[in-house]
Short mmCIF file of C-alpha atoms and ligand atoms in Angstrom, two decimals:
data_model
loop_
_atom_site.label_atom_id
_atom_site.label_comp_id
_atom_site.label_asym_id
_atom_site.label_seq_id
_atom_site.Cartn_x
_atom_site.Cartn_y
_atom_site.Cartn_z
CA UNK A 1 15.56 46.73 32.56
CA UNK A 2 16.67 43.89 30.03
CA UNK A 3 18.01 45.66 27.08
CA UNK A 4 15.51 45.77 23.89
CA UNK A 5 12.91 44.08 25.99
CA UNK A 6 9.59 45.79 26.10
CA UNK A 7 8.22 46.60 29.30
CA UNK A 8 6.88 43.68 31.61
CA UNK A 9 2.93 42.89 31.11
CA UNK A 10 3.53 44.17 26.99
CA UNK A 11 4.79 42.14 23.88
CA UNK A 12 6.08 42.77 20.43
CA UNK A 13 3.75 41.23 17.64
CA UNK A 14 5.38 40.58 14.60
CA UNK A 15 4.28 40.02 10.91
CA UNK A 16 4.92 36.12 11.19
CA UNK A 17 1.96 36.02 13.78
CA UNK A 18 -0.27 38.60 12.27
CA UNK A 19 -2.75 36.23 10.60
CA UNK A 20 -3.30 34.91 13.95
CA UNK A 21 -4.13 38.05 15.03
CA UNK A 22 -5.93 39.40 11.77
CA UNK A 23 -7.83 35.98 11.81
CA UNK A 24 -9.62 36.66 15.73
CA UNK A 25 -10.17 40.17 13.92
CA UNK A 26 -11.55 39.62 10.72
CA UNK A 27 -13.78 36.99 12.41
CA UNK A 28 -15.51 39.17 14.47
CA UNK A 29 -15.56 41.92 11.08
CA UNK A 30 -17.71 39.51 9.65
CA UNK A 31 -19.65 37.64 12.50
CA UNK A 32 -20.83 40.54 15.17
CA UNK A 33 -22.55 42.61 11.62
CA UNK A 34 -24.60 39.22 11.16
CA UNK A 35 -26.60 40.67 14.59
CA UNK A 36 -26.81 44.57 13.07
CA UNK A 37 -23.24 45.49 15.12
CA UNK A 38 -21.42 48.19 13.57
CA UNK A 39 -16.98 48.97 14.61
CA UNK A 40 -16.65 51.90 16.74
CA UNK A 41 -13.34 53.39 17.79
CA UNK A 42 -12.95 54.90 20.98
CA UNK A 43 -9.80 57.06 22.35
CA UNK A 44 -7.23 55.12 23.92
CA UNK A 45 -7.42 57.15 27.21
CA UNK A 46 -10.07 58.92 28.41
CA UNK A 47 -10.77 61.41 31.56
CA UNK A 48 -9.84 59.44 34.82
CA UNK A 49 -13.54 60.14 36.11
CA UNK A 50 -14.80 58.03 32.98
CA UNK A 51 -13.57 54.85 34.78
CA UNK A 52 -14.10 55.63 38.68
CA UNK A 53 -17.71 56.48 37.99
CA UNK A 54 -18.13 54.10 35.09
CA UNK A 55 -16.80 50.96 36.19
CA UNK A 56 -16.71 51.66 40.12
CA UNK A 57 -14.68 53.20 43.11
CA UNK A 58 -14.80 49.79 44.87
CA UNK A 59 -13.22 47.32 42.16
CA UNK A 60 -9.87 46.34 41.90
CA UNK A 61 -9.25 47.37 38.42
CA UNK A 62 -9.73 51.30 39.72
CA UNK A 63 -8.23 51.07 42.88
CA UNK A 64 -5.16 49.67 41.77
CA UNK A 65 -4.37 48.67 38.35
CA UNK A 66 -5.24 51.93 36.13
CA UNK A 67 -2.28 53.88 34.66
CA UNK A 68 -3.09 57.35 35.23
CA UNK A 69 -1.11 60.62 34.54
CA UNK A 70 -1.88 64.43 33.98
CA UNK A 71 -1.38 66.11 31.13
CA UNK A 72 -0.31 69.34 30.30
CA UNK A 73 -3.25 71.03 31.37
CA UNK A 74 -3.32 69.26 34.22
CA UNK A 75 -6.38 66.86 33.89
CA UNK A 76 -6.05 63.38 34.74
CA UNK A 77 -6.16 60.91 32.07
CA UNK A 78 -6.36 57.01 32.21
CA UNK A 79 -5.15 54.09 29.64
CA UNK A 80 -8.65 52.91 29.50
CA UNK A 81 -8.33 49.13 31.26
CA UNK A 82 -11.71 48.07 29.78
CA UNK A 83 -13.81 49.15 26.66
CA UNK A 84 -17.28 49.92 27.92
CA UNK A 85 -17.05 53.13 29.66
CA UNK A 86 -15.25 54.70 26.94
CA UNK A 87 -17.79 53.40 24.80
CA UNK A 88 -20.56 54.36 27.11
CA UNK A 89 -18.97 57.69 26.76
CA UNK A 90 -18.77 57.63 22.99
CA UNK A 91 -22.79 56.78 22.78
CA UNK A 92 -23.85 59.30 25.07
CA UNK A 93 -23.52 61.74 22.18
CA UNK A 94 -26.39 59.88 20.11
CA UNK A 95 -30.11 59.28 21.01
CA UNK A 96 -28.95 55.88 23.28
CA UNK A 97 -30.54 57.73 26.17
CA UNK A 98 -33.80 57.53 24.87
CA UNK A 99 -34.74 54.22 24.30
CA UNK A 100 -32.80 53.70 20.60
CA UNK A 101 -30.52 50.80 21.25
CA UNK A 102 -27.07 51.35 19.73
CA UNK A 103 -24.89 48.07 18.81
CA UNK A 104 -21.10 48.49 18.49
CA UNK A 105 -17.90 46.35 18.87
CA UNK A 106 -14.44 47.42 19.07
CA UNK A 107 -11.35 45.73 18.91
CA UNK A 108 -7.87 47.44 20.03
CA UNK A 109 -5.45 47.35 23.10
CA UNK A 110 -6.46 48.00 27.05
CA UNK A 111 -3.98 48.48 29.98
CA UNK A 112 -4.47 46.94 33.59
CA UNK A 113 -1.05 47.34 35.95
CA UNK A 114 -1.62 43.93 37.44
CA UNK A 115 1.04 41.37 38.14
CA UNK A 116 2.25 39.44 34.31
CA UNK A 117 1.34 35.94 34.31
CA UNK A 118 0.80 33.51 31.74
CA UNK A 119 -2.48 34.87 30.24
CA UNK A 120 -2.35 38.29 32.62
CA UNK A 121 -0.51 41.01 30.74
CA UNK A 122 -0.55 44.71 31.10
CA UNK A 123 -1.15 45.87 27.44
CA UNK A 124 -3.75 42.86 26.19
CA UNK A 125 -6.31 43.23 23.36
CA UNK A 126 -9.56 42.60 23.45
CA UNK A 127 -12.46 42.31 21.00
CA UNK A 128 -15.92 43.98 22.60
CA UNK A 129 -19.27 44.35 21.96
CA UNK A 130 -21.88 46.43 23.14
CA UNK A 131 -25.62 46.53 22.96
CA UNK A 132 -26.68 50.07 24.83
CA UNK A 133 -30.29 51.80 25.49
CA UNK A 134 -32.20 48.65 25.94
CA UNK A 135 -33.52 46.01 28.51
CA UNK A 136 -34.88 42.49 27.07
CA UNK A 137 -33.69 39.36 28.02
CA UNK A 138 -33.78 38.55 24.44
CA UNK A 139 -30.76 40.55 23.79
CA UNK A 140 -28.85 39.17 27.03
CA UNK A 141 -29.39 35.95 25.42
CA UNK A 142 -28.68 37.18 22.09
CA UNK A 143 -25.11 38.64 22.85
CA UNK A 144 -24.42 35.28 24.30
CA UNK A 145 -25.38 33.11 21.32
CA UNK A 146 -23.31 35.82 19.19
CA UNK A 147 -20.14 35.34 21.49
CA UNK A 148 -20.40 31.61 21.41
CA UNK A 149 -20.74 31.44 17.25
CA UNK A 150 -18.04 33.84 17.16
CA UNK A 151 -15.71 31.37 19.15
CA UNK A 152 -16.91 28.63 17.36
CA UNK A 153 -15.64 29.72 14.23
CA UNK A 154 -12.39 30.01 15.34
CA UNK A 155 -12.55 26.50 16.51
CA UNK A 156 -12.38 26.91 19.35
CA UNK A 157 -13.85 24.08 21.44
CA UNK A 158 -13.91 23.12 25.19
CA UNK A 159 -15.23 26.03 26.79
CA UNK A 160 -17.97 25.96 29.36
CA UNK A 161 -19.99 28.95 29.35
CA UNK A 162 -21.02 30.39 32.77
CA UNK A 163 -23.59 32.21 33.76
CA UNK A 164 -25.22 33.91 36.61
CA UNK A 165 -27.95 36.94 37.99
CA UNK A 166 -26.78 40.36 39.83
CA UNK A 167 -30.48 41.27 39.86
CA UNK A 168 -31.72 44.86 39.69
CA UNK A 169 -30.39 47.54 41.42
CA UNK A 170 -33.22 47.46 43.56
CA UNK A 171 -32.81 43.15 44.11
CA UNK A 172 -29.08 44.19 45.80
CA UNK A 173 -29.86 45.36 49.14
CA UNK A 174 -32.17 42.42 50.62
CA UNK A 175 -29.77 39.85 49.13
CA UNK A 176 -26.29 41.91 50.43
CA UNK A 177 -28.41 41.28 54.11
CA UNK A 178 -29.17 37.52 53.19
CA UNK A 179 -25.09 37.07 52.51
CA UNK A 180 -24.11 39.63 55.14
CA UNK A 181 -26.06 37.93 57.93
CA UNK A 182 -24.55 34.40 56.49
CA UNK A 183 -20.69 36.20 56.51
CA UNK A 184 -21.00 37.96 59.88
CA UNK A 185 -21.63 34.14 61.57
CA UNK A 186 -18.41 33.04 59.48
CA UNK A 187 -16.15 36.08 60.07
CA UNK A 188 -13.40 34.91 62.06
CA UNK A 189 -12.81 31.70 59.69
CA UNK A 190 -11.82 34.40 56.38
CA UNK A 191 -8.85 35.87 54.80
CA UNK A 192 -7.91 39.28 56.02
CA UNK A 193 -9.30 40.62 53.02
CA UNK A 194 -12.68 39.17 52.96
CA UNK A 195 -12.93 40.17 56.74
CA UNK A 196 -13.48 43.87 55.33
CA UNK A 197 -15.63 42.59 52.47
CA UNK A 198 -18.03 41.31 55.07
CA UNK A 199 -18.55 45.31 55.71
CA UNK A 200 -17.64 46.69 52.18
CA UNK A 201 -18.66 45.11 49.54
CA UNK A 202 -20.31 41.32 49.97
CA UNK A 203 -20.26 39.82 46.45
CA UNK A 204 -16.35 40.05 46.40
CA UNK A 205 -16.37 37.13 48.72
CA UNK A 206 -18.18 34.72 46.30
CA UNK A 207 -15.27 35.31 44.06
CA UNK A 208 -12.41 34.71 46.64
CA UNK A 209 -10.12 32.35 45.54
CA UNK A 210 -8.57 31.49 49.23
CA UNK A 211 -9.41 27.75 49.91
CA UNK A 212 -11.11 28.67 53.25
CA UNK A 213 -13.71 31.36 51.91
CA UNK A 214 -14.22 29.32 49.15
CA UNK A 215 -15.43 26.73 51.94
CA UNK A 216 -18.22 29.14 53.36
CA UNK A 217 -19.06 30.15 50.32
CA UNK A 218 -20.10 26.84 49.52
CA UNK A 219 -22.73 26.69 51.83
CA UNK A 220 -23.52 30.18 51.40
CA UNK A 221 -27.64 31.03 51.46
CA UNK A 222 -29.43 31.41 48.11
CA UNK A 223 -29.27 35.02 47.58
CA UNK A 224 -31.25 34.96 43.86
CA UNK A 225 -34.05 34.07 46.17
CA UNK A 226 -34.43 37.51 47.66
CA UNK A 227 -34.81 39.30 44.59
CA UNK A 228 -37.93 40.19 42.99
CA UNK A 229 -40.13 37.58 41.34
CA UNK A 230 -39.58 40.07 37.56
CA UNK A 231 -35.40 39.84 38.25
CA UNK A 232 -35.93 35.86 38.75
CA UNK A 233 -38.72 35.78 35.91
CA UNK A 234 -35.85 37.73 33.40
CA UNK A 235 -33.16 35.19 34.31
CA UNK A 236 -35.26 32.30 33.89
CA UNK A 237 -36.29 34.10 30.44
CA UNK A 238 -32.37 34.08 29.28
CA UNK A 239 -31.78 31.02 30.32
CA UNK A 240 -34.79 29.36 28.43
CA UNK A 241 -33.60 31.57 25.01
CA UNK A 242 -30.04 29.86 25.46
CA UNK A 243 -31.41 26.53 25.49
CA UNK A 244 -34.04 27.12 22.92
CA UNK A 245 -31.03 28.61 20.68
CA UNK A 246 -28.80 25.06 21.90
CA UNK A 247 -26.11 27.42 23.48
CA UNK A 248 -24.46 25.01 26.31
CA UNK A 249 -24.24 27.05 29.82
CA UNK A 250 -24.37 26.19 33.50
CA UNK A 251 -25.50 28.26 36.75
CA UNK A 252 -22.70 29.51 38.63
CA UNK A 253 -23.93 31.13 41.77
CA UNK A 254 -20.17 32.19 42.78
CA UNK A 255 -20.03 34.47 39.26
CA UNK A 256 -20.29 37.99 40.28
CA UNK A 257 -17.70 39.85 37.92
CA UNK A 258 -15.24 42.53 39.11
CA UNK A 259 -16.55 44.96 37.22
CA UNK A 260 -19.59 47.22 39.33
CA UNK A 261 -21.66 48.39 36.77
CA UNK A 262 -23.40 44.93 36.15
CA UNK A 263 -27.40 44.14 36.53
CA UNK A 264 -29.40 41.21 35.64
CA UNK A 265 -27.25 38.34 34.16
CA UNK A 266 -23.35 38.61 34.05
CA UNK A 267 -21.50 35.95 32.09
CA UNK A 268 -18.03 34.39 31.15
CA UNK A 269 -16.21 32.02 29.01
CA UNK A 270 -13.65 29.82 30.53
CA UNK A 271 -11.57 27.08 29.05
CA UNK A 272 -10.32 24.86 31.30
CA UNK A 273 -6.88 24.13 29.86
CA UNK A 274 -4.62 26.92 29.73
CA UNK A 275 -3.93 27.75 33.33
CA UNK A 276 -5.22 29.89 36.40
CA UNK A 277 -6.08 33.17 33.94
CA UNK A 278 -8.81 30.87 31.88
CA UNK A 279 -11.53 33.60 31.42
CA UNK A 280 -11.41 34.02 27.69
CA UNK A 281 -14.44 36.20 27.58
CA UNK A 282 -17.00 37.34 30.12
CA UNK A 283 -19.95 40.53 30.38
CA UNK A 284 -23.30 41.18 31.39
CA UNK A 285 -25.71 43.00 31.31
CA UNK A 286 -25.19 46.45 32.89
CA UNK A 287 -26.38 50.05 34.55
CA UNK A 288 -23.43 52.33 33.90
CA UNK A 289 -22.66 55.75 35.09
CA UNK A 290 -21.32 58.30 33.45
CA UNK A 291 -19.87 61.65 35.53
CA UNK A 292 -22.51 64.05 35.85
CA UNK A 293 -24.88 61.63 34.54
CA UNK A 294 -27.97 61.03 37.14
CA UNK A 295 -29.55 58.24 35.04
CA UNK A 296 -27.49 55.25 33.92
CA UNK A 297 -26.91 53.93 30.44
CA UNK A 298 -28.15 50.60 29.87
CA UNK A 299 -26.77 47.84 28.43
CA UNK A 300 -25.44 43.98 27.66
CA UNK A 301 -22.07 43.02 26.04
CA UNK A 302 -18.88 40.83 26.56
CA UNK A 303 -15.39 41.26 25.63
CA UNK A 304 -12.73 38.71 25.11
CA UNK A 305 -9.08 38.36 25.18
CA UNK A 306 -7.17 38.52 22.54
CA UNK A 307 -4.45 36.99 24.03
CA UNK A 308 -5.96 34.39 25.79
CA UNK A 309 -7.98 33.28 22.66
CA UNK A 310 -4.61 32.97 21.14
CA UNK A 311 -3.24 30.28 23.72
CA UNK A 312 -6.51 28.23 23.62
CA UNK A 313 -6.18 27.87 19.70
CA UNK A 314 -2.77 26.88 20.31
CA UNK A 315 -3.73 24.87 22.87
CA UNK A 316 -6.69 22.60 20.68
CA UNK A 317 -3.68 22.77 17.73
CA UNK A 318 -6.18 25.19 15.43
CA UNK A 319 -4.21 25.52 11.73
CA UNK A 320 -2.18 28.49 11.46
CA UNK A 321 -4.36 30.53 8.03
CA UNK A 322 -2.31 30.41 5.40
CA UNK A 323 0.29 33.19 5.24
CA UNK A 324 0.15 33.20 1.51
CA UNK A 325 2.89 33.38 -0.94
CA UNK A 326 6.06 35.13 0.13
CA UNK A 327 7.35 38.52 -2.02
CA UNK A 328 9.39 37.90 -5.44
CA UNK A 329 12.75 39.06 -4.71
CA UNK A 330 14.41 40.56 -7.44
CA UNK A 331 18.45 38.96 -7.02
CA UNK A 332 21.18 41.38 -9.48
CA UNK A 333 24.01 41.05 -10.34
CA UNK A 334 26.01 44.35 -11.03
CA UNK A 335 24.82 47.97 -10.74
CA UNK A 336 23.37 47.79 -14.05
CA UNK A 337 21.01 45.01 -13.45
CA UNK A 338 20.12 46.58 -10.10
CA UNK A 339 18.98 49.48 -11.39
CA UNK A 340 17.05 47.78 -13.73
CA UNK A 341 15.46 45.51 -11.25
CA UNK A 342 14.39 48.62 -9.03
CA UNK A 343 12.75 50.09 -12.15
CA UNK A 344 11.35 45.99 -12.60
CA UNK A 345 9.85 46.09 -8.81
CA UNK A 346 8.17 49.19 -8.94
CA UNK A 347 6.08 48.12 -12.16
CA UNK A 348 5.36 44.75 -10.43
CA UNK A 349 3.58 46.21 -7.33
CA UNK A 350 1.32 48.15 -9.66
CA UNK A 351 0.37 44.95 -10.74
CA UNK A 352 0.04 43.84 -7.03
CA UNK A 353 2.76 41.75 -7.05
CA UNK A 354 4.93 41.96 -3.77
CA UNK A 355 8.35 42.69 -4.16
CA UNK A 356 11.83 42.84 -2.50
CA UNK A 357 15.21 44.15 -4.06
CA UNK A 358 18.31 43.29 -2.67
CA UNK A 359 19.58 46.47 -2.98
CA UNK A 360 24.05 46.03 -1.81
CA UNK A 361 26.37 44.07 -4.11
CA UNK A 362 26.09 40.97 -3.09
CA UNK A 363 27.31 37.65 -4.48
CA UNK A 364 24.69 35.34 -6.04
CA UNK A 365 24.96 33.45 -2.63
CA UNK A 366 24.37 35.78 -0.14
CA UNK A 367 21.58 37.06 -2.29
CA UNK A 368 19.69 33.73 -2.51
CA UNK A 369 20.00 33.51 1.57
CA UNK A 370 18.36 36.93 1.60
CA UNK A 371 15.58 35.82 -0.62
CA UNK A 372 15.37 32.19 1.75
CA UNK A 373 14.89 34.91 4.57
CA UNK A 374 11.97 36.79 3.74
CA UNK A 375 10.71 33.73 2.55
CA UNK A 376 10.63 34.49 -1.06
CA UNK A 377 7.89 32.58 -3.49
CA UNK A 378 10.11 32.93 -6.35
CA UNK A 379 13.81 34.36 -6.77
CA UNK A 380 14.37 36.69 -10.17
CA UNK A 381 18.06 37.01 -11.11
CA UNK A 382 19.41 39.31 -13.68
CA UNK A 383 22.97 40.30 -14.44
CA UNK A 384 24.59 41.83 -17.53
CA UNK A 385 24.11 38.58 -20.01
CA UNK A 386 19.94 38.66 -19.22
CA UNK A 387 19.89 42.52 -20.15
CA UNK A 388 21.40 41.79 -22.99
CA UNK A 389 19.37 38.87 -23.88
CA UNK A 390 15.99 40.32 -22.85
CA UNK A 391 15.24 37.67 -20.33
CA UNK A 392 15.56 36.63 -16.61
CA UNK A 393 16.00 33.77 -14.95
CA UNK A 394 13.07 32.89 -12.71
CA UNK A 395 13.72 30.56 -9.64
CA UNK A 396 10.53 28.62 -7.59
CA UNK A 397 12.13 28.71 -3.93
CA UNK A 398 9.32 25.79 -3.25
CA UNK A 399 10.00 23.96 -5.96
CA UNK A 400 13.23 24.49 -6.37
CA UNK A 401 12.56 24.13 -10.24
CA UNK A 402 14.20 27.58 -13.15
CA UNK A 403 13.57 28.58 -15.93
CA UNK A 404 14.23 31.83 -18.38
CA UNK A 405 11.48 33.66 -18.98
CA UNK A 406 11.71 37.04 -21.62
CA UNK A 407 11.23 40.32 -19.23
CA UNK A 408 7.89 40.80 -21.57
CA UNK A 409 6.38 38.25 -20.05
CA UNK A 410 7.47 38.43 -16.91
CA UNK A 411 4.99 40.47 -15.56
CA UNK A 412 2.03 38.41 -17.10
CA UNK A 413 3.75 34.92 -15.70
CA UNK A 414 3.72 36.72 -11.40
CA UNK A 415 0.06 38.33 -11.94
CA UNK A 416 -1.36 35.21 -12.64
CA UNK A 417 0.66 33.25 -9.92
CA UNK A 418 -0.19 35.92 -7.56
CA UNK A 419 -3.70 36.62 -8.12
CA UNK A 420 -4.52 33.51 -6.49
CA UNK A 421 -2.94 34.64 -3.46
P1 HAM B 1 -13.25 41.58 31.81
O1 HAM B 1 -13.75 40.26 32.31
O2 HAM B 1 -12.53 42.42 32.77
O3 HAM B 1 -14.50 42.33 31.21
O4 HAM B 1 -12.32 41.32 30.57
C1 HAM B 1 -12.77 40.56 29.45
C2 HAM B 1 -11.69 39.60 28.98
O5 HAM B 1 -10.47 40.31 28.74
C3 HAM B 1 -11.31 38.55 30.02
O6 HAM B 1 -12.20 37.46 29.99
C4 HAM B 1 -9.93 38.16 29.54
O7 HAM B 1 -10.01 37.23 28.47
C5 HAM B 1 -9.36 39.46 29.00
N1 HAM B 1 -8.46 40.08 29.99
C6 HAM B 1 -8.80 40.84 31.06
N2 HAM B 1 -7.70 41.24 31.74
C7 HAM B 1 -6.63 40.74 31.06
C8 HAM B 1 -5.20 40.81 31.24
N3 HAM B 1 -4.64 41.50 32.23
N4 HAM B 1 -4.42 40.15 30.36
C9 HAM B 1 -4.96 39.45 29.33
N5 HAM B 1 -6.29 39.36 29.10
C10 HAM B 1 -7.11 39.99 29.95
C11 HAM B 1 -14.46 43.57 30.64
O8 HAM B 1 -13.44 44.13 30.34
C12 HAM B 1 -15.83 44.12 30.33
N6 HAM B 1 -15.64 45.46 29.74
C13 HAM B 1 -16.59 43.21 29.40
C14 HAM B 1 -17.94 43.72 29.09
C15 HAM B 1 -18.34 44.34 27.96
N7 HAM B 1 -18.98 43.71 29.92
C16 HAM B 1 -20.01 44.28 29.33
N8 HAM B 1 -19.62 44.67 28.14
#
């Protein structure tokens, strides 16, 4: 374990790249309410079951990346490694089962043990949103026009938004036969793993990234064409809302998602240029159950990565927002002047003024190098001569420009400097 590092997959975040971070967030504060979305908060972990049933035995995220653990009682808990089943969860305890739709997004941390990579981490954030207790194609195509305005406002540019049908429940069996029948021919030219897909679970193969499945699955049979004429009539339906609303997208046949709870149309975000992990956001439309729950609660939403959101900005060279002014820093010379200047501080912040003391004895150098490193807008300085004389001297650290200002007006000179921050 490298000393002081955090563990692999997780990351510090410090204050110099918060308004990166609080941008992404406040962005979605103020876009997702334009469509009637309210923040929910949801428990960080949840009851292991949550997951299994919720997202599916079968998937890769619950066989082998959730961080589970007991506690005291003895129950097993999970780090929830998505945000829909705990949110499923969460709306279970309103009317949602009855028809009332409930819209919600979240924002905050998840936790998948999968390998670190550039873009792949084990604690990432995402920002989620969830429309639950209806079924309309209108809202599939809704939550997609909402994702896409929310990433345009960040600038961010380039993407190609992908989209594809799972079909109903009842769609699934007559096209796992179609694919099934098409595998089974194929069989001895897969990877190991798809070999047991064949048997297990079908759809996994679409999404195999070995270059000789993805060769079958080229020429793999048209599987939309077994389901129903309504599940092909609702896709067409989204698909004519996204163009009517001039939301880019193209048919991928290959997206299935890893997630089991999806229905109907599934969706993601990629941006070509920042690697191999270059899903920035992806969802669907979904039937999710809940333990003990016979019926499933219905729903569409997407989530995207924080993280990943992050690199593409960096990528396209998006501004930095502005970070603001830095804090006055209050420099003093002697014990007198400090005390003075601690008294000084604490009346500034009531004015909303930041503030930093130095608060050792310090020469006037070392002090100044303090003030550099907190990136101070303006230094104050005040030894025994200015308490004498009633005034301070008041440094611009930008402009490098002083001047004495009386300690009267001191006060009324910062306020109106740092209002504007
Ligand atoms: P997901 O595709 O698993 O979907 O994750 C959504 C986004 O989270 C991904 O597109 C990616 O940007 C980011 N992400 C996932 N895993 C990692 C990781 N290990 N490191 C960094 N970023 C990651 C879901 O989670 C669904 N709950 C989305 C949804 C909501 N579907 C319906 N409603």
């Amino acid at each position: 374990m490298a000393k002081f590092s955090p563990p692999p997959g997780t990351a510090d975040i410090f204050p110099g790249e918060m308004p990166l971070w609080h941008r992404l967030e406040d962005t979605a504060r103020r876009i997702f309410p334009l469509y009637g979305y309210g923040e929910l908060r949801t428990p960080i972990f949840e009851y292991t079951e949550v997951f299994k049933r919720g997202i599916g035995d079968e998937t890769e995220v619950v066989q082998k990346e959730m961080y589970t653990f007991e506690d005291r009682g003895g129950r097993s808990l999970t780090l929830r490694p998505e945000g829909t089943a705990g949110v499923m969860r969460a709306l279970l305890n309103t009317d949602v089962m009855n028809g009332n739709e409930k819209r919600v997004f979240y924002i905050g941390p998840m936790f998948r043990g999968e390998r670190p990579a550039a873009g792949r981490r084990r604690q990432f954030h995402q920002i989620g949103v969830e429309n639950a207790g209806r079924v309309a194609p209108e809202l599939d195509a809704e939550n997609m026009a909402m994702m896409m305005q929310y990433l345009d406002d960040l600038e961010i540019s380039g993407t190609k938004l992908m989209i594809n049908t799972r079909g109903a429940q009842t769609d699934r069996k007559p096209a796992e036969e179609t694919l099934s029948k098409y595998f089974q021919q194929h069989i001895g030219d897969m990877c190991d793993d798809c070999k047991t897909r064949v048997a297990r679970n079908v759809w996994r193969i679409l999404d195999c990234k070995q270059a000789r499945c993805k060769e079958i699955v080229k020429n793999a049979p048209d599987y939309v064409s077994a389901y129903s004429s309504e599940s092909r009539a609702y896709f067409d339906t989204v698909c004519e809302l996204l163009t009517s609303f001039n939301v880019d997208f193209e048919i991928d046949k290959q997206l299935v998602r890893g997630l089991d709870y999806y229905a109907h149309t599934v969706f993601e975000v990629i941006y070509p240029g920042i690697g191999a992990q270059n899903a920035i956001a992806g969802g669907g439309r979904y039937e999710l159950y809940l333990p003990e729950n016979k019926k499933p609660i219905v729903g569409v939403g997407f989530a995207a990565g924080l993280e990943r959101l992050l690199m593409v900005q960096e990528a396209l060279s998006v501004a930095a927002p502005g970070i603001g002014k830095g804090p006055v820093f209050l420099v003093s010379m002697g014990a007198s002047a400090r005390a003075f200047n601690m008294k000084l501080a604490q009346d500034l912040r009531s004015a909303n003024i930041p503030v930093v003391v130095e608060v050792e004895d310090k020469s006037m150098k070392a002090q100044m190098r303090a003030a550099n490193r907190v990136n101070a807008g303006f230094a104050i300085i005040c030894g025994d001569d200015e308490l004498e004389s009633g005034k301070v001297v008041c440094k611009d650290m930008q402009e490098g420009s002083q001047e004495e200002i009386g300690q009267a007006e001191l006060k009324n000179f910062l306020q109106n400097i740092y209002k504007e921050v």
